[in-house]
GROMACS .gro file of C-alpha atoms in nm:
model
  344
    1MET     CA    1   0.000   0.000   0.000
    2LYS     CA    2   0.123   0.344  -0.087
    3ARG     CA    3   0.270   0.519   0.214
    4TYR     CA    4   0.289   0.893   0.272
    5TYR     CA    5   0.559   1.064   0.468
    6PHE     CA    6   0.623   1.415   0.583
    7ILE     CA    7   0.909   1.622   0.706
    8LYS     CA    8   0.928   1.686   1.078
    9SER     CA    9   1.151   1.990   1.063
   10LEU     CA   10   1.215   2.234   0.779
   11LEU     CA   11   1.388   2.542   0.918
   12CYS     CA   12   1.718   2.511   0.730
   13THR     CA   13   1.835   2.841   0.588
   14VAL     CA   14   2.003   2.723   0.269
   15VAL     CA   15   1.881   2.378   0.165
   16LEU     CA   16   1.547   2.217   0.251
   17CYS     CA   17   1.534   1.840   0.215
   18TYR     CA   18   1.189   1.704   0.149
   19ALA     CA   19   1.047   1.362   0.216
   20ALA     CA   20   0.884   1.213  -0.092
   21LEU     CA   21   0.521   1.114  -0.073
   22THR     CA   22   0.650   0.764  -0.146
   23GLY     CA   23   0.979   0.630  -0.023
   24THR     CA   24   1.181   0.671   0.290
   25ALA     CA   25   1.098   0.953   0.530
   26GLN     CA   26   1.379   1.198   0.592
   27GLU     CA   27   1.416   1.402   0.906
   28VAL     CA   28   1.583   1.736   0.858
   29SER     CA   29   1.745   1.903   1.154
   30SER     CA   30   1.712   2.277   1.177
   31ALA     CA   31   2.027   2.469   1.091
   32VAL     CA   32   1.896   2.775   1.271
   33GLN     CA   33   1.704   2.770   1.597
   34PHE     CA   34   1.465   3.063   1.609
   35LYS     CA   35   1.325   3.200   1.932
   36ASN     CA   36   0.970   3.115   2.022
   37LEU     CA   37   0.693   3.260   2.233
   38GLY     CA   38   0.729   3.262   2.609
   39GLU     CA   39   1.084   3.397   2.615
   40PRO     CA   40   1.176   3.732   2.773
   41ALA     CA   41   1.142   4.024   2.532
   42PRO     CA   42   1.474   4.145   2.386
   43ALA     CA   43   1.595   4.489   2.486
   44LEU     CA   44   1.490   4.801   2.298
   45HIS     CA   45   1.769   4.948   2.085
   46ILE     CA   46   1.651   5.296   1.991
   47ALA     CA   47   1.848   5.559   1.805
   48LYS     CA   48   1.585   5.827   1.861
   49TRP     CA   49   1.235   5.859   2.000
   50LEU     CA   50   1.024   6.049   1.747
   51LYS     CA   51   0.684   6.073   1.914
   52GLY     CA   52   0.523   6.001   2.250
   53ASP     CA   53   0.706   5.864   2.552
   54SER     CA   54   1.069   5.752   2.563
   55ILE     CA   55   1.055   5.396   2.695
   56ALA     CA   56   1.380   5.256   2.831
   57GLU     CA   57   1.252   4.912   2.932
   58PHE     CA   58   0.942   4.699   2.968
   59LYS     CA   59   0.791   4.750   3.312
   60LYS     CA   60   0.628   4.464   3.497
   61GLY     CA   61   0.252   4.490   3.524
   62ARG     CA   62   0.206   4.658   3.184
   63VAL     CA   63   0.140   4.515   2.840
   64TYR     CA   64   0.341   4.636   2.540
   65VAL     CA   65   0.301   4.614   2.165
   66VAL     CA   66   0.617   4.656   1.956
   67GLU     CA   67   0.523   4.708   1.593
   68PHE     CA   68   0.780   4.728   1.314
   69TRP     CA   69   0.732   4.953   1.012
   70ALA     CA   70   0.921   5.158   0.752
   71THR     CA   71   0.849   5.477   0.560
   72TRP     CA   72   0.847   5.285   0.228
   73CYS     CA   73   0.605   5.016   0.353
   74GLN     CA   74   0.257   5.090   0.218
   75PRO     CA   75   0.082   4.814   0.421
   76CYS     CA   76   0.247   4.960   0.732
   77ILE     CA   77   0.113   5.305   0.652
   78ALA     CA   78  -0.233   5.169   0.575
   79GLY     CA   79  -0.248   5.000   0.914
   80MET     CA   80  -0.137   5.298   1.123
   81PRO     CA   81  -0.487   5.442   1.187
   82HIS     CA   82  -0.608   5.105   1.317
   83LEU     CA   83  -0.303   5.070   1.541
   84SER     CA   84  -0.376   5.420   1.671
   85GLU     CA   85  -0.732   5.316   1.754
   86LEU     CA   86  -0.602   5.020   1.953
   87ALA     CA   87  -0.350   5.240   2.134
   88ARG     CA   88  -0.627   5.478   2.240
   89LYS     CA   89  -0.869   5.200   2.330
   90TYR     CA   90  -0.626   5.017   2.558
   91LYS     CA   91  -0.408   5.305   2.678
   92LYS     CA   92  -0.482   5.225   3.044
   93ASP     CA   93  -0.312   4.885   3.015
   94VAL     CA   94  -0.106   4.889   2.695
   95SER     CA   95   0.182   5.094   2.554
   96VAL     CA   96   0.216   5.075   2.175
   97ILE     CA   97   0.561   5.133   2.028
   98GLY     CA   98   0.613   5.170   1.654
   99VAL     CA   99   0.977   5.115   1.556
  100SER     CA  100   1.115   5.210   1.216
  101ILE     CA  101   1.342   4.936   1.076
  102MET     CA  102   1.475   4.826   0.738
  103GLU     CA  103   1.479   5.180   0.605
  104ARG     CA  104   1.647   5.232   0.269
  105ALA     CA  105   2.004   5.353   0.269
  106ALA     CA  106   1.908   5.697   0.136
  107THR     CA  107   1.648   5.752   0.411
  108THR     CA  108   1.785   5.983   0.681
  109MET     CA  109   1.665   6.043   1.035
  110PRO     CA  110   1.516   6.380   0.930
  111ASP     CA  111   1.325   6.195   0.657
  112ILE     CA  112   1.177   5.959   0.914
  113GLU     CA  113   1.097   6.249   1.149
  114LYS     CA  114   0.922   6.435   0.868
  115PHE     CA  115   0.718   6.128   0.781
  116VAL     CA  116   0.608   6.074   1.142
  117ALA     CA  117   0.510   6.439   1.179
  118SER     CA  118   0.303   6.420   0.858
  119GLN     CA  119   0.090   6.135   0.994
  120GLY     CA  120  -0.057   6.336   1.282
  121THR     CA  121  -0.327   6.140   1.467
  122LYS     CA  122  -0.302   5.855   1.216
  123MET     CA  123   0.011   5.760   1.410
  124ASP     CA  124  -0.116   5.820   1.762
  125TYR     CA  125   0.127   5.612   1.969
  126ASN     CA  126   0.492   5.603   2.074
  127VAL     CA  127   0.725   5.606   1.773
  128ALA     CA  128   1.099   5.546   1.746
  129ALA     CA  129   1.375   5.460   1.499
  130GLU     CA  130   1.600   5.162   1.564
  131SER     CA  131   1.970   5.191   1.644
  132GLY     CA  132   2.162   5.045   1.351
  133LYS     CA  133   2.005   4.707   1.272
  134LEU     CA  134   1.977   4.591   1.631
  135MET     CA  135   1.598   4.577   1.649
  136ALA     CA  136   1.572   4.399   1.314
  137ASP     CA  137   1.836   4.148   1.424
  138HIS     CA  138   1.734   4.086   1.786
  139TRP     CA  139   1.361   4.080   1.720
  140MET     CA  140   1.261   4.004   1.362
  141LYS     CA  141   1.552   3.783   1.254
  142ALA     CA  142   1.578   3.617   1.593
  143TYR     CA  143   1.217   3.504   1.559
  144GLY     CA  144   1.253   3.399   1.196
  145GLU     CA  145   1.046   3.686   1.056
  146ARG     CA  146   1.122   3.911   0.759
  147GLY     CA  147   0.811   4.095   0.643
  148ILE     CA  148   0.663   4.412   0.784
  149PRO     CA  149   0.432   4.530   0.926
  150PHE     CA  150   0.488   4.285   1.208
  151SER     CA  151   0.413   4.314   1.577
  152PHE     CA  152   0.506   4.154   1.908
  153VAL     CA  153   0.301   4.152   2.228
  154ILE     CA  154   0.483   4.156   2.562
  155ASP     CA  155   0.278   4.052   2.864
  156LYS     CA  156   0.284   4.191   3.218
  157THR     CA  157   0.576   3.963   3.312
  158GLY     CA  158   0.796   4.079   3.023
  159ARG     CA  159   0.752   3.773   2.800
  160ILE     CA  160   0.669   3.776   2.430
  161VAL     CA  161   0.334   3.599   2.418
  162TRP     CA  162   0.230   3.659   2.057
  163CYS     CA  163   0.371   3.786   1.730
  164GLY     CA  164   0.216   3.835   1.390
  165PRO     CA  165   0.059   4.090   1.154
  166PRO     CA  166  -0.089   4.386   1.347
  167LYS     CA  167  -0.443   4.300   1.234
  168GLY     CA  168  -0.430   4.007   1.476
  169LEU     CA  169  -0.397   4.238   1.775
  170ASP     CA  170  -0.775   4.282   1.802
  171GLN     CA  171  -0.816   3.923   1.914
  172VAL     CA  172  -0.497   3.900   2.119
  173LEU     CA  173  -0.483   4.214   2.335
  174PRO     CA  174  -0.808   4.169   2.534
  175LYS     CA  175  -0.701   3.819   2.640
  176VAL     CA  176  -0.347   3.924   2.731
  177ILE     CA  177  -0.482   4.214   2.935
  178ASN     CA  178  -0.735   4.006   3.131
  179GLY     CA  179  -0.499   3.712   3.176
  180SER     CA  180  -0.695   3.459   2.970
  181TRP     CA  181  -0.436   3.427   2.692
  182ASN     CA  182  -0.344   3.061   2.633
  183MET     CA  183   0.034   3.068   2.599
  184GLU     CA  184   0.073   2.694   2.546
  185LEU     CA  185  -0.178   2.693   2.262
  186ALA     CA  186  -0.013   2.998   2.102
  187ILE     CA  187   0.329   2.829   2.116
  188GLN     CA  188   0.186   2.512   1.964
  189LYS     CA  189   0.018   2.701   1.679
  190ARG     CA  190   0.328   2.903   1.601
  191LYS     CA  191   0.555   2.598   1.595
  192GLU     CA  192   0.312   2.420   1.365
  193ALA     CA  193   0.294   2.724   1.134
  194GLN     CA  194   0.673   2.743   1.123
  195ARG     CA  195   0.692   2.375   1.035
  196LEU     CA  196   0.426   2.385   0.766
  197THR     CA  197   0.513   2.716   0.596
  198PRO     CA  198   0.823   2.591   0.408
  199ILE     CA  199   0.640   2.269   0.314
  200ASP     CA  200   0.360   2.480   0.164
  201GLY     CA  201   0.598   2.717  -0.012
  202ASN     CA  202   0.828   2.452  -0.156
  203PHE     CA  203   0.703   2.094  -0.151
  204VAL     CA  204   0.340   2.178  -0.231
  205VAL     CA  205   0.439   2.409  -0.517
  206THR     CA  206   0.681   2.155  -0.667
  207THR     CA  207   0.428   1.874  -0.634
  208MET     CA  208   0.123   2.057  -0.766
  209ASN     CA  209   0.265   2.264  -1.052
  210PRO     CA  210   0.263   1.970  -1.300
  211TYR     CA  211  -0.115   1.942  -1.254
  212MET     CA  212  -0.182   2.304  -1.347
  213GLY     CA  213  -0.231   2.465  -1.686
  214ASN     CA  214  -0.524   2.511  -1.920
  215PRO     CA  215  -0.708   2.282  -1.893
  216GLY     CA  216  -0.454   2.102  -1.676
  217ARG     CA  217  -0.551   1.793  -1.477
  218PRO     CA  218  -0.787   1.927  -1.210
  219GLU     CA  219  -0.939   1.593  -1.106
  220ALA     CA  220  -0.594   1.441  -1.058
  221ALA     CA  221  -0.486   1.757  -0.877
  222LEU     CA  222  -0.765   1.721  -0.624
  223LYS     CA  223  -0.670   1.357  -0.564
  224LYS     CA  224  -0.309   1.458  -0.508
  225ILE     CA  225  -0.420   1.736  -0.271
  226ASP     CA  226  -0.626   1.483  -0.075
  227SER     CA  227  -0.325   1.253  -0.049
  228ILE     CA  228  -0.110   1.536   0.088
  229LEU     CA  229  -0.378   1.646   0.334
  230THR     CA  230  -0.411   1.288   0.458
  231VAL     CA  231  -0.055   1.327   0.585
  232GLU     CA  232  -0.062   1.700   0.667
  233PRO     CA  233  -0.422   1.814   0.726
  234GLY     CA  234  -0.298   2.145   0.868
  235LEU     CA  235  -0.194   2.255   0.519
  236LYS     CA  236  -0.552   2.283   0.395
  237TYR     CA  237  -0.584   2.661   0.415
  238PHE     CA  238  -0.218   2.757   0.372
  239PRO     CA  239  -0.152   3.004   0.088
  240LYS     CA  240  -0.012   2.773  -0.180
  241MET     CA  241  -0.230   2.477  -0.097
  242GLY     CA  242  -0.534   2.706  -0.104
  243HIS     CA  243  -0.423   2.846  -0.440
  244PHE     CA  244  -0.400   2.505  -0.605
  245THR     CA  245  -0.719   2.382  -0.440
  246PHE     CA  246  -0.925   2.675  -0.562
  247TYR     CA  247  -0.792   2.645  -0.917
  248ALA     CA  248  -0.875   2.275  -0.930
  249LEU     CA  249  -1.220   2.323  -0.780
  250SER     CA  250  -1.300   2.609  -1.018
  251LYS     CA  251  -1.267   2.359  -1.302
  252THR     CA  252  -1.452   2.072  -1.137
  253ASN     CA  253  -1.708   2.200  -0.885
  254GLN     CA  254  -1.763   2.574  -0.900
  255LYS     CA  255  -1.996   2.597  -0.600
  256LYS     CA  256  -1.744   2.410  -0.387
  257ALA     CA  257  -1.477   2.648  -0.518
  258ILE     CA  258  -1.671   2.946  -0.379
  259GLU     CA  259  -1.731   2.768  -0.049
  260PHE     CA  260  -1.365   2.678  -0.019
  261GLY     CA  261  -1.254   3.028  -0.121
  262ARG     CA  262  -1.452   3.193   0.158
  263ALA     CA  263  -1.321   2.948   0.418
  264TRP     CA  264  -0.966   2.993   0.288
  265PHE     CA  265  -0.989   3.372   0.314
  266ALA     CA  266  -1.127   3.353   0.668
  267ALA     CA  267  -0.827   3.146   0.777
  268ASN     CA  268  -0.561   3.384   0.643
  269ASP     CA  269  -0.422   3.720   0.749
  270TYR     CA  270  -0.358   3.804   0.383
  271PRO     CA  271  -0.628   3.634   0.173
  272GLY     CA  272  -0.544   3.517  -0.178
  273TYR     CA  273  -0.796   3.736  -0.359
  274SER     CA  274  -0.584   3.741  -0.675
  275THR     CA  275  -0.602   3.363  -0.701
  276VAL     CA  276  -0.979   3.392  -0.750
  277THR     CA  277  -0.967   3.682  -0.994
  278ASP     CA  278  -0.691   3.517  -1.199
  279ALA     CA  279  -0.880   3.187  -1.208
  280VAL     CA  280  -1.214   3.340  -1.308
  281HIS     CA  281  -1.167   3.660  -1.507
  282GLY     CA  282  -1.180   3.598  -1.881
  283LYS     CA  283  -1.320   3.247  -1.847
  284LYS     CA  284  -1.646   3.163  -2.025
  285GLY     CA  285  -1.933   2.938  -1.923
  286LEU     CA  286  -1.895   2.965  -1.547
  287ILE     CA  287  -2.185   2.993  -1.305
  288PRO     CA  288  -2.299   3.349  -1.221
  289GLU     CA  289  -2.207   3.305  -0.853
  290LEU     CA  290  -1.842   3.248  -0.940
  291TYR     CA  291  -1.824   3.562  -1.154
  292LEU     CA  292  -1.979   3.759  -0.867
  293PHE     CA  293  -1.734   3.608  -0.620
  294ALA     CA  294  -1.445   3.718  -0.841
  295ALA     CA  295  -1.590   4.070  -0.857
  296GLU     CA  296  -1.601   4.072  -0.476
  297CYS     CA  297  -1.235   3.972  -0.472
  298TYR     CA  298  -1.139   4.259  -0.704
  299GLN     CA  299  -1.319   4.498  -0.469
  300ALA     CA  300  -1.141   4.344  -0.171
  301GLN     CA  301  -0.807   4.410  -0.340
  302LEU     CA  302  -0.904   4.772  -0.405
  303ASP     CA  303  -0.997   4.809  -0.039
  304ALA     CA  304  -0.696   4.629   0.107
  305TYR     CA  305  -0.415   4.727  -0.133
  306PRO     CA  306  -0.523   5.049  -0.307
  307TRP     CA  307  -0.163   5.166  -0.359
  308SER     CA  308  -0.088   4.866  -0.582
  309MET     CA  309  -0.408   4.868  -0.788
  310ASP     CA  310  -0.496   5.020  -1.123
  311PHE     CA  311  -0.849   5.136  -1.037
  312ALA     CA  312  -0.959   5.205  -1.394
  313ALA     CA  313  -0.845   4.865  -1.519
  314THR     CA  314  -0.989   4.687  -1.216
  315TYR     CA  315  -1.329   4.853  -1.252
  316LYS     CA  316  -1.332   4.749  -1.617
  317SER     CA  317  -1.256   4.390  -1.519
  318MET     CA  318  -1.533   4.402  -1.260
  319ALA     CA  319  -1.775   4.531  -1.526
  320GLU     CA  320  -1.688   4.232  -1.744
  321LEU     CA  321  -1.751   3.995  -1.455
  322TYR     CA  322  -2.089   4.150  -1.374
  323LEU     CA  323  -2.187   4.125  -1.741
  324ALA     CA  324  -2.084   3.758  -1.748
  325ALA     CA  325  -2.299   3.707  -1.436
  326GLY     CA  326  -2.598   3.862  -1.616
  327ASP     CA  327  -2.609   4.187  -1.421
  328GLU     CA  328  -2.606   4.450  -1.698
  329ALA     CA  329  -2.692   4.739  -1.467
  330LYS     CA  330  -2.396   4.665  -1.240
  331SER     CA  331  -2.173   4.621  -1.542
  332LYS     CA  332  -2.266   4.967  -1.674
  333GLU     CA  333  -2.211   5.114  -1.327
  334PHE     CA  334  -1.854   4.985  -1.316
  335LEU     CA  335  -1.779   5.082  -1.673
  336LYS     CA  336  -1.869   5.436  -1.572
  337LYS     CA  337  -1.641   5.406  -1.267
  338ALA     CA  338  -1.362   5.288  -1.497
  339GLU     CA  339  -1.406   5.594  -1.720
  340GLU     CA  340  -1.401   5.830  -1.419
  341ALA     CA  341  -1.114   5.666  -1.231
  342PRO     CA  342  -0.767   5.820  -1.262
  343LYS     CA  343  -0.536   5.623  -1.487
  344LYS     CA  344  -0.246   5.451  -1.310
   0.00000   0.00000   0.00000
């Protein structure tokens, strides 16, 4: 009988060895041991405090959020008003610290100061710039993270109890403040995510790419996905696995594709809206619901990533989707929006 194996550890920095779905299982030892939740928070290494209080250390009995950003980071800038809302909402118990890291070589301290001043109440919390690369090294790299915006929560005892995209703070902060945060569960989830992420980004992509194409082999793809999920069920809603699953379902069971897509989005901090729009836009003979779902996904991209979107072109694509779904009035509405939108 065919046997399926999986890799128990995949945190090597240069070469990742994968266990084949058939054959002998290989265990890969981690070349780099990243820090995990529950450890004392590293020290703050600040070159200059730019706004709010100057915080030398984390005081016992208070909760802290350390959020990393840069002047060039559009998602960071987009999230600043929400972070300000949280800082105001929980100011009795929580100190929010925004630390500029990974700035470009040409960006000077006066440039950063000017940017912070320009944000006004959109950046309504303590703001600082890191000293050298110490914050990036001792926080982000030490925890195996690279992308910003990214935030850490330090509890009342000085331990890092959560880290992730700032949008997750809404669910985390109330529990950390009232003492109901489940540290053991958070550690378990993070370790599992760290284990599965490279499998999703490498093994899943390598395995599933041969099944893609137009028309590809969607039925066989779904069988292969099922075989992988039999071994690693936690991969179901990971970014790459979700991408391949939606594509295959869109060609075999369109209603299930929509159902899966919504569940996939709900499970991710950064939903794969473009997977849906790429899979649906321009295709003929699909059910109206799938065209409408793709139109929703275009709108979600406009709302979430406006700086990267061509509004005129996107509205035109949405008009085409509404027309394909049989909604002529909506199609005309978005064609008008496309004509009125500024060209990128």
